[in-house]
């Protein structure tokens, strides 16, 4: 198993931007960090878990349509809505958005994490097509980032190879799924505090949350300081 090196005071979050569970996890990380007053002590390094490259297909909208109301009910404040735009505007890929987040890290690790959160809100909470470059750059501007620099990075393809390099790592035993968190002490946690099963087949049935313990995030934030 490949080791993930994590600097002190950092939580590495492997996640697909189109994953509702990762949207909730990132939101809980941010809100818990704020509640504990750890904004200056803990930072988040969001890394790509490119599900569409791992599965050789985009995540079916039928699965996401079943997941969003369930996950959204656990953390309504993260930003959710049933897809409101035309069906043909639904994103068919999140790879450009993940590339853009990596480019945004050139403006600081926290800038990349904030941009990642904003792109998730744009998708899940505002029904925006984050497959499209103009939409990605609009979100960057709304975050106060240098959108032109992000555009230049996308045009040059500076982070495309990095996204591809994550595929064997995410297919193996190291990254257990989206989201998976890694800590300075070498530990990792997949989908913290959640135990879920599907009632019926994926895309036909619906997810059933058997356990949800958001309180685990306090321990996880403190673990980053060890």
Coordinates of N, CA and C in Angstrom, one line a residue:
X1 N 0.8 -1.2 0.0 CA 0.0 0.0 0.0 C 0.9 1.2 0.0
X2 N 0.6 2.2 -0.9 CA 1.4 3.4 -1.0 C 1.1 4.3 0.2
X3 N 2.1 4.9 0.8 CA 1.9 5.8 1.9 C 1.6 7.2 1.4
X4 N 0.7 7.9 2.1 CA 0.4 9.2 1.8 C 1.0 10.1 2.9
X5 N 2.0 10.9 2.5 CA 2.6 11.8 3.4 C 1.8 13.0 3.7
X6 N 1.6 13.3 4.9 CA 0.7 14.5 5.3 C 1.5 15.4 6.3
X7 N 1.6 16.6 6.0 CA 2.3 17.6 6.8 C 1.5 17.8 8.1
X8 N 2.3 18.2 9.2 CA 1.6 18.5 10.4 C 0.6 19.7 10.2
X9 N -0.5 19.6 10.9 CA -1.5 20.6 10.7 C -2.3 20.6 9.4
X10 N -2.3 19.4 8.8 CA -2.9 19.3 7.5 C -3.8 18.0 7.5
X11 N -4.9 18.1 6.8 CA -5.8 17.0 6.5 C -5.8 16.9 5.0
X12 N -5.4 15.7 4.4 CA -5.5 15.5 3.0 C -6.9 14.8 2.7
X13 N -7.6 15.4 1.8 CA -9.0 14.9 1.5 C -9.0 14.4 0.0
X14 N -9.1 13.1 -0.2 CA -9.3 12.6 -1.6 C -10.8 12.6 -1.8
X15 N -11.2 13.2 -2.9 CA -12.6 13.3 -3.2 C -12.9 13.6 -4.6
X16 N -14.0 13.1 -5.1 CA -14.5 13.5 -6.4 C -15.5 14.7 -6.2
X17 N -15.3 15.7 -7.1 CA -16.2 16.9 -6.9 C -17.6 16.5 -7.1
X18 N -17.9 15.5 -7.9 CA -19.3 15.1 -8.1 C -19.9 14.1 -7.1
X19 N -19.2 13.9 -6.0 CA -19.6 13.0 -5.0 C -20.4 13.7 -3.8
X20 N -21.7 13.4 -3.6 CA -22.4 14.1 -2.6 C -21.8 13.8 -1.2
X21 N -21.3 12.6 -0.9 CA -20.7 12.3 0.4 C -19.5 13.2 0.6
X22 N -18.7 13.4 -0.4 CA -17.5 14.3 -0.3 C -17.9 15.7 0.0
X23 N -19.0 16.2 -0.7 CA -19.5 17.5 -0.4 C -19.9 17.7 1.0
X24 N -20.5 16.7 1.6 CA -20.9 16.8 3.0 C -19.7 16.7 3.9
X25 N -18.7 15.9 3.6 CA -17.5 15.7 4.4 C -16.7 17.0 4.4
X26 N -16.5 17.6 3.3 CA -15.8 18.9 3.2 C -16.5 20.0 4.0
X27 N -17.8 20.0 3.9 CA -18.6 21.0 4.7 C -18.4 20.8 6.2
X28 N -18.5 19.5 6.6 CA -18.3 19.2 8.0 C -16.9 19.5 8.5
X29 N -15.9 19.3 7.7 CA -14.5 19.7 8.0 C -14.4 21.2 8.3
X30 N -15.0 22.0 7.4 CA -14.9 23.4 7.5 C -15.6 24.0 8.7
X31 N -16.9 23.5 8.9 CA -17.7 24.0 9.9 C -17.1 23.6 11.3
X32 N -16.6 22.4 11.4 CA -16.0 21.9 12.6 C -14.7 22.7 13.0
X33 N -13.9 22.9 11.9 CA -12.7 23.7 12.2 C -13.0 25.1 12.7
X34 N -14.0 25.7 12.1 CA -14.5 27.0 12.6 C -15.0 27.0 14.0
X35 N -15.8 26.0 14.3 CA -16.4 25.9 15.7 C -15.3 25.7 16.7
X36 N -14.2 25.0 16.4 CA -13.1 24.7 17.3 C -12.1 25.8 17.3
X37 N -12.2 26.8 16.4 CA -11.3 27.9 16.4 C -9.9 27.5 15.8
X38 N -9.9 26.5 14.9 CA -8.6 26.0 14.4 C -8.3 26.5 13.0
X39 N -8.9 27.6 12.5 CA -8.7 28.0 11.1 C -7.2 28.3 10.9
X40 N -6.5 28.8 11.9 CA -5.1 29.1 11.7 C -4.2 28.0 11.9
X41 N -4.7 26.8 12.4 CA -3.9 25.7 12.8 C -4.0 24.5 11.9
X42 N -5.2 24.4 11.2 CA -5.4 23.2 10.4 C -5.8 23.6 9.0
X43 N -5.2 23.0 8.0 CA -5.5 23.4 6.6 C -5.9 22.1 5.9
X44 N -6.6 22.3 4.8 CA -7.1 21.1 4.0 C -6.4 21.1 2.6
X45 N -5.9 19.9 2.3 CA -5.3 19.7 1.0 C -6.3 18.7 0.2
X46 N -7.1 19.3 -0.7 CA -8.1 18.5 -1.4 C -7.4 17.9 -2.7
X47 N -7.4 16.6 -2.8 CA -6.8 16.0 -3.9 C -7.9 15.2 -4.7
X48 N -7.6 15.0 -6.0 CA -8.7 14.4 -6.9 C -8.8 12.9 -6.7
X49 N -10.1 12.5 -6.6 CA -10.4 11.1 -6.7 C -11.3 11.0 -8.0
X50 N -10.7 10.8 -9.1 CA -11.4 10.9 -10.4 C -12.3 9.7 -10.7
X51 N -13.4 9.6 -10.2 CA -14.3 8.4 -10.3 C -14.5 8.0 -11.7
X52 N -14.7 9.0 -12.6 CA -15.0 8.7 -14.0 C -13.9 8.0 -14.7
X53 N -12.6 8.2 -14.3 CA -11.5 7.5 -14.9 C -11.3 6.1 -14.2
X54 N -11.7 6.0 -13.0 CA -11.6 4.8 -12.3 C -12.7 3.8 -12.8
X55 N -13.9 4.3 -13.0 CA -15.0 3.5 -13.4 C -15.2 3.4 -14.9
X56 N -14.4 4.2 -15.6 CA -14.6 4.3 -17.1 C -16.0 4.7 -17.5
X57 N -16.6 5.6 -16.7 CA -17.9 6.1 -17.0 C -18.2 7.3 -16.0
X58 N -19.1 8.2 -16.4 CA -19.5 9.2 -15.4 C -20.5 8.5 -14.4
X59 N -20.5 9.0 -13.2 CA -21.5 8.5 -12.2 C -22.9 8.7 -12.7
X60 N -23.7 7.7 -12.9 CA -25.0 7.9 -13.4 C -25.9 8.8 -12.6
X61 N -26.6 9.7 -13.3 CA -27.4 10.7 -12.6 C -28.5 10.0 -11.8
X62 N -28.9 8.9 -12.2 CA -30.0 8.2 -11.4 C -29.4 7.9 -10.0
X63 N -28.2 7.5 -9.9 CA -27.6 7.3 -8.6 C -27.5 8.6 -7.8
X64 N -27.0 9.6 -8.4 CA -26.9 10.9 -7.7 C -28.2 11.5 -7.3
X65 N -29.2 11.3 -8.1 CA -30.6 11.8 -7.8 C -31.1 11.1 -6.6
X66 N -30.7 9.8 -6.4 CA -31.1 9.1 -5.2 C -30.3 9.5 -3.9
X67 N -29.0 9.8 -4.1 CA -28.2 10.1 -3.0 C -28.4 11.5 -2.5
X68 N -28.6 12.5 -3.4 CA -28.6 13.9 -2.9 C -29.6 14.2 -1.9
X69 N -30.9 13.8 -2.0 CA -31.8 14.1 -0.9 C -31.5 13.4 0.4
X70 N -30.8 12.2 0.4 CA -30.5 11.5 1.6 C -29.3 12.3 2.3
X71 N -28.2 12.5 1.5 CA -27.1 13.2 2.1 C -27.4 14.6 2.4
X72 N -28.2 15.3 1.6 CA -28.6 16.7 1.9 C -29.4 16.8 3.2
X73 N -30.2 15.8 3.5 CA -30.9 15.8 4.8 C -30.0 15.7 6.0
X74 N -28.8 15.2 5.8 CA -27.9 15.1 7.0 C -27.2 16.4 7.2
X75 N -26.9 17.2 6.2 CA -26.3 18.5 6.3 C -26.9 19.5 5.3
X76 N -28.1 20.0 5.6 CA -28.7 20.9 4.7 C -27.9 22.2 4.4
X77 N -27.1 22.6 5.4 CA -26.4 23.9 5.2 C -25.3 23.8 4.2
X78 N -24.9 22.6 3.7 CA -23.8 22.5 2.8 C -24.2 23.1 1.4
X79 N -25.5 23.1 1.1 CA -26.0 23.7 -0.2 C -26.4 22.6 -1.1
X80 N -27.8 22.4 -1.2 CA -28.3 21.3 -2.0 C -29.6 21.8 -2.7
X81 N -29.9 21.2 -3.9 CA -31.2 21.3 -4.5 C -31.3 20.2 -5.5
X82 N -32.5 19.9 -5.8 CA -32.8 19.0 -6.9 C -32.3 19.7 -8.2
X83 N -31.7 19.0 -9.1 CA -31.2 19.7 -10.3 C -32.3 20.5 -11.0
X84 N -32.0 21.8 -11.2 CA -33.0 22.7 -11.7 C -32.8 23.1 -13.2
X85 N -31.6 22.9 -13.7 CA -31.3 23.3 -15.1 C -31.8 22.2 -16.0
X86 N -31.8 22.4 -17.3 CA -32.2 21.4 -18.2 C -31.4 20.1 -18.1
X87 N -31.9 19.0 -18.3 CA -31.2 17.7 -18.1 C -30.0 17.7 -19.0
X88 N -30.0 18.3 -20.2 CA -28.9 18.2 -21.1 C -27.7 19.1 -20.6
X89 N -28.0 19.9 -19.6 CA -26.9 20.8 -19.0 C -26.2 20.1 -17.8
X90 N -26.6 18.9 -17.4 CA -26.0 18.2 -16.3 C -24.6 17.9 -16.6
X91 N -23.6 18.1 -15.7 CA -22.2 17.9 -16.1 C -21.9 16.4 -16.4
X92 N -21.2 16.2 -17.5 CA -20.9 14.8 -17.9 C -19.5 14.5 -17.4
X93 N -18.7 15.4 -16.9 CA -17.4 15.2 -16.4 C -17.1 16.2 -15.3
X94 N -16.3 15.8 -14.3 CA -15.8 16.8 -13.3 C -14.3 16.9 -13.4
X95 N -13.7 16.4 -14.5 CA -12.2 16.4 -14.6 C -11.7 17.9 -14.8
X96 N -12.3 18.7 -15.6 CA -11.9 20.1 -15.7 C -11.9 20.8 -14.4
X97 N -13.0 20.6 -13.6 CA -13.1 21.2 -12.3 C -12.0 20.8 -11.4
X98 N -11.7 19.5 -11.4 CA -10.6 19.0 -10.5 C -9.2 19.5 -11.0
X99 N -9.0 19.7 -12.3 CA -7.8 20.3 -12.8 C -7.7 21.7 -12.3
X100 N -8.8 22.4 -12.3 CA -8.9 23.8 -11.9 C -8.5 24.0 -10.5
X101 N -9.0 23.1 -9.6 CA -8.7 23.1 -8.2 C -7.2 23.0 -8.0
X102 N -6.6 22.1 -8.7 CA -5.1 21.9 -8.6 C -4.4 23.1 -9.0
X103 N -4.8 23.8 -10.1 CA -4.2 25.0 -10.6 C -4.4 26.1 -9.5
X104 N -5.6 26.2 -8.9 CA -5.8 27.2 -7.9 C -4.9 27.0 -6.7
X105 N -4.4 25.8 -6.4 CA -3.5 25.7 -5.3 C -2.2 26.5 -5.5
X106 N -1.9 26.9 -6.7 CA -0.8 27.8 -6.9 C -1.0 29.1 -6.3
X107 N -2.2 29.5 -5.9 CA -2.6 30.7 -5.2 C -2.7 30.4 -3.7
X108 N -2.3 29.2 -3.3 CA -2.4 28.8 -1.9 C -3.2 27.6 -1.6
X109 N -2.8 26.8 -0.7 CA -3.6 25.6 -0.4 C -5.0 25.9 0.0
X110 N -5.2 26.9 0.8 CA -6.5 27.3 1.3 C -7.4 27.8 0.1
X111 N -6.7 28.5 -0.8 CA -7.4 29.0 -2.0 C -8.0 27.8 -2.8
X112 N -7.2 26.7 -2.9 CA -7.6 25.5 -3.6 C -8.8 24.9 -2.9
X113 N -8.7 24.8 -1.6 CA -9.8 24.2 -0.8 C -11.1 25.0 -0.9
X114 N -11.0 26.3 -0.8 CA -12.1 27.1 -0.9 C -12.8 27.0 -2.3
X115 N -12.0 27.0 -3.3 CA -12.5 26.8 -4.7 C -13.2 25.5 -4.8
X116 N -12.6 24.4 -4.3 CA -13.2 23.1 -4.3 C -14.6 23.2 -3.6
X117 N -14.7 23.8 -2.5 CA -16.0 23.9 -1.8 C -17.0 24.7 -2.7
X118 N -16.5 25.7 -3.3 CA -17.4 26.6 -4.1 C -17.9 25.8 -5.3
X119 N -17.1 25.0 -5.9 CA -17.5 24.2 -7.1 C -18.5 23.2 -6.7
X120 N -18.4 22.6 -5.5 CA -19.4 21.6 -5.1 C -20.7 22.3 -4.8
X121 N -20.7 23.5 -4.2 CA -21.9 24.3 -4.0 C -22.5 24.6 -5.4
X122 N -21.7 25.0 -6.3 CA -22.2 25.4 -7.6 C -22.9 24.2 -8.3
X123 N -22.4 23.0 -8.1 CA -23.0 21.8 -8.7 C -24.3 21.4 -7.9
X124 N -24.1 21.1 -6.6 CA -25.2 20.6 -5.8 C -26.2 21.6 -5.3
X125 N -25.8 22.8 -5.2 CA -26.7 23.8 -4.6 C -27.2 24.8 -5.5
X126 N -26.6 24.9 -6.7 CA -27.0 26.0 -7.7 C -27.2 25.4 -9.1
X127 N -27.1 24.1 -9.3 CA -27.4 23.5 -10.6 C -26.6 24.1 -11.7
X128 N -25.3 24.3 -11.5 CA -24.5 24.9 -12.5 C -23.6 23.8 -13.2
X129 N -23.4 23.9 -14.5 CA -22.7 22.9 -15.2 C -21.2 23.2 -15.1
X130 N -20.6 22.5 -14.1 CA -19.2 22.7 -13.9 C -18.3 21.9 -14.8
X131 N -18.9 21.3 -15.8 CA -18.1 20.7 -16.9 C -17.5 21.8 -17.8
X132 N -18.2 22.9 -17.8 CA -17.8 24.0 -18.7 C -16.8 25.0 -18.1
X133 N -15.8 25.3 -19.0 CA -14.7 26.2 -18.5 C -15.3 27.5 -18.0
X134 N -16.2 28.1 -18.8 CA -16.6 29.5 -18.4 C -17.3 29.4 -17.0
X135 N -18.0 28.3 -16.7 CA -18.7 28.2 -15.4 C -17.6 28.1 -14.3
X136 N -16.6 27.2 -14.6 CA -15.6 27.0 -13.6 C -14.9 28.4 -13.3
X137 N -14.6 29.2 -14.3 CA -13.9 30.4 -14.1 C -14.8 31.4 -13.4
X138 N -16.1 31.4 -13.7 CA -17.1 32.3 -13.0 C -17.0 32.0 -11.5
X139 N -17.0 30.7 -11.1 CA -16.9 30.3 -9.7 C -15.6 30.8 -9.1
X140 N -14.5 30.7 -9.9 CA -13.2 31.2 -9.4 C -13.3 32.7 -9.1
X141 N -13.9 33.5 -10.0 CA -14.1 34.9 -9.7 C -14.9 35.2 -8.5
X142 N -16.0 34.4 -8.3 CA -16.8 34.6 -7.1 C -16.1 34.3 -5.9
X143 N -15.0 33.5 -5.9 CA -14.2 33.2 -4.8 C -13.1 34.2 -4.5
X144 N -13.0 35.2 -5.4 CA -11.9 36.2 -5.3 C -10.6 35.7 -5.8
X145 N -10.6 34.6 -6.5 CA -9.3 34.1 -7.1 C -8.9 34.7 -8.4
X146 N -7.7 34.5 -8.8 CA -7.2 35.0 -10.1 C -7.7 34.1 -11.1
X147 N -8.9 34.4 -11.7 CA -9.5 33.5 -12.6 C -8.7 33.4 -13.9
X148 N -8.0 34.5 -14.3 CA -7.2 34.4 -15.5 C -6.0 33.5 -15.4
X149 N -5.4 33.5 -14.2 CA -4.3 32.5 -13.9 C -4.8 31.1 -14.0
X150 N -6.0 30.8 -13.5 CA -6.6 29.5 -13.5 C -6.9 29.1 -15.0
X151 N -7.4 30.1 -15.7 CA -7.6 29.8 -17.2 C -6.3 29.4 -17.9
X152 N -5.3 30.2 -17.6 CA -4.0 29.9 -18.2 C -3.5 28.5 -17.9
X153 N -3.7 28.1 -16.6 CA -3.3 26.8 -16.2 C -4.1 25.7 -16.9
X154 N -5.4 25.9 -17.1 CA -6.2 24.9 -17.8 C -5.8 24.8 -19.2
X155 N -5.5 26.0 -19.9 CA -5.1 26.0 -21.3 C -3.8 25.2 -21.5
X156 N -2.9 25.4 -20.6 CA -1.6 24.8 -20.6 C -1.7 23.3 -20.2
X157 N -2.7 22.9 -19.5 CA -2.9 21.5 -19.1 C -1.9 21.2 -18.0
X158 N -1.6 22.2 -17.1 CA -0.5 22.0 -16.2 C -0.8 20.9 -15.1
X159 N -2.0 20.7 -14.8 CA -2.3 19.7 -13.8 C -3.0 18.4 -14.3
X160 N -3.1 18.3 -15.6 CA -3.9 17.2 -16.2 C -3.1 15.9 -15.9
X161 N -1.8 15.9 -16.0 CA -1.1 14.6 -15.8 C -1.2 14.2 -14.3
X162 N -1.3 15.2 -13.4 CA -1.4 14.9 -12.0 C -2.7 14.2 -11.7
X163 N -3.8 14.6 -12.4 CA -5.1 13.9 -12.2 C -5.0 12.5 -12.6
X164 N -4.4 12.3 -13.8 CA -4.2 10.9 -14.3 C -3.4 10.0 -13.3
X165 N -2.4 10.7 -12.7 CA -1.5 9.9 -11.8 C -2.2 9.4 -10.6
X166 N -3.3 10.0 -10.3 CA -4.1 9.6 -9.1 C -4.9 8.3 -9.3
X167 N -5.1 7.9 -10.6 CA -6.0 6.8 -10.9 C -5.5 5.5 -10.3
X168 N -4.2 5.1 -10.5 CA -3.8 3.8 -9.9 C -3.8 3.9 -8.4
X169 N -3.5 5.0 -7.8 CA -3.5 5.2 -6.3 C -5.0 5.0 -5.8
X170 N -5.9 5.6 -6.5 CA -7.3 5.5 -6.1 C -8.0 4.1 -6.4
X171 N -7.4 3.4 -7.4 CA -7.9 2.1 -7.7 C -7.4 1.0 -6.7
X172 N -6.3 1.4 -6.0 CA -5.6 0.4 -5.2 C -6.2 0.4 -3.8
X173 N -5.4 0.0 -2.8 CA -5.9 -0.2 -1.4 C -5.7 1.1 -0.6
X174 N -4.9 2.1 -1.1 CA -4.6 3.2 -0.3 C -5.8 4.1 -0.1
X175 N -6.4 4.6 -1.1 CA -7.5 5.5 -1.0 C -8.8 4.6 -1.1
X176 N -9.6 4.6 -0.1 CA -10.7 3.6 0.0 C -11.9 4.0 -0.7
X177 N -12.0 5.3 -1.2 CA -13.2 5.8 -1.8 C -13.3 7.3 -1.7
X178 N -14.3 7.8 -2.2 CA -14.6 9.3 -2.0 C -15.7 9.5 -1.0
X179 N -15.4 10.2 0.1 CA -14.1 10.8 0.5 C -13.3 9.9 1.4
X180 N -12.0 10.1 1.3 CA -11.0 9.5 2.2 C -10.1 10.5 2.8
X181 N -10.0 10.6 4.1 CA -9.1 11.6 4.8 C -7.9 10.9 5.3
X182 N -6.7 11.6 5.1 CA -5.4 11.2 5.6 C -4.9 12.2 6.6
X183 N -4.1 11.7 7.6 CA -3.6 12.5 8.7 C -2.1 12.4 8.9
X184 N -1.5 13.3 9.6 CA -0.1 13.3 9.8 C 0.4 12.1 10.5
X185 N -0.4 11.4 11.3 CA 0.0 10.3 12.0 C 0.0 9.0 11.2
X186 N -0.4 9.1 9.9 CA -0.4 8.0 9.0 C -1.8 7.3 8.9
X187 N -2.7 7.7 9.7 CA -4.1 7.1 9.7 C -4.9 7.6 8.6
X188 N -6.0 7.0 8.3 CA -6.9 7.4 7.3 C -8.3 7.0 7.7
X189 N -9.3 7.7 7.2 CA -10.7 7.4 7.5 C -11.5 7.7 6.2
X190 N -12.4 6.7 5.9 CA -13.2 6.8 4.7 C -14.6 7.2 5.2
X191 N -15.2 8.2 4.6 CA -16.6 8.7 4.8 C -16.8 8.8 6.3
X192 N -16.2 9.7 7.0 CA -16.2 9.7 8.5 C -17.6 9.7 9.1
X193 N -17.8 8.8 10.1 CA -19.0 8.8 10.9 C -20.2 8.2 10.2
X194 N -20.1 7.7 8.9 CA -21.2 7.3 8.1 C -21.1 5.8 7.9
X195 N -22.3 5.1 8.1 CA -22.4 3.7 7.6 C -23.7 3.7 6.8
X196 N -23.6 3.3 5.5 CA -24.7 3.4 4.6 C -24.8 2.1 3.8
X197 N -26.0 1.8 3.4 CA -26.2 0.6 2.5 C -27.3 1.1 1.5
X198 N -27.4 0.3 0.4 CA -28.4 0.6 -0.6 C -29.5 -0.4 -0.4
X199 N -30.7 0.2 -0.5 CA -32.0 -0.6 -0.5 C -32.3 -0.8 -2.0
X200 N -32.1 -2.0 -2.5 CA -32.3 -2.2 -4.0 C -31.0 -1.9 -4.7
X201 N -30.9 -2.1 -6.0 CA -29.7 -1.9 -6.7 C -29.5 -0.4 -6.9
X202 N -28.2 0.0 -7.0 CA -27.8 1.4 -7.3 C -28.5 1.8 -8.6
X203 N -29.1 3.0 -8.6 CA -29.8 3.5 -9.7 C -31.2 3.0 -9.8
X204 N -31.6 2.1 -9.0 CA -33.0 1.6 -8.9 C -33.6 1.9 -7.5
X205 N -32.8 1.6 -6.5 CA -33.2 1.8 -5.1 C -32.7 3.1 -4.6
X206 N -32.3 3.1 -3.3 CA -31.9 4.4 -2.6 C -31.0 4.0 -1.5
X207 N -30.1 5.0 -1.1 CA -29.2 4.7 0.1 C -30.0 4.8 1.4
X208 N -29.6 4.0 2.3 CA -30.2 4.0 3.7 C -29.0 4.3 4.6
X209 N -29.1 5.4 5.4 CA -28.0 5.7 6.3 C -28.3 5.0 7.6
X210 N -27.4 4.1 8.0 CA -27.6 3.3 9.2 C -26.9 3.9 10.4
X211 N -26.0 4.8 10.1 CA -25.3 5.5 11.2 C -24.7 6.8 10.7
X212 N -24.9 7.9 11.5 CA -24.4 9.2 11.1 C -23.9 9.8 12.4
X213 N -22.6 10.0 12.6 CA -22.1 10.6 13.8 C -21.2 11.8 13.4
X214 N -21.7 13.0 13.2 CA -20.9 14.1 12.8 C -19.9 14.5 13.9
X215 N -20.1 14.0 15.1 CA -19.2 14.4 16.2 C -17.8 13.9 16.0
X216 N -17.6 12.9 15.1 CA -16.3 12.3 14.9 C -15.3 13.4 14.3
X217 N -15.9 14.4 13.7 CA -15.1 15.4 13.0 C -14.2 16.2 14.0
X218 N -14.7 16.4 15.2 CA -13.9 17.1 16.2 C -12.6 16.3 16.5
X219 N -12.7 15.0 16.7 CA -11.5 14.2 16.9 C -10.6 14.3 15.7
X220 N -11.2 14.2 14.5 CA -10.4 14.2 13.3 C -9.6 15.6 13.1
X221 N -10.3 16.7 13.4 CA -9.6 18.0 13.4 C -8.4 18.0 14.3
X222 N -8.6 17.5 15.5 CA -7.6 17.5 16.5 C -6.5 16.5 16.2
X223 N -6.8 15.5 15.5 CA -5.8 14.5 15.0 C -4.8 15.2 14.1
X224 N -5.2 16.1 13.3 CA -4.3 16.8 12.4 C -3.2 17.6 13.1
X225 N -3.4 17.9 14.4 CA -2.4 18.6 15.2 C -1.4 17.7 15.8
X226 N -1.5 16.4 15.8 CA -0.6 15.5 16.5 C 0.7 15.4 15.8

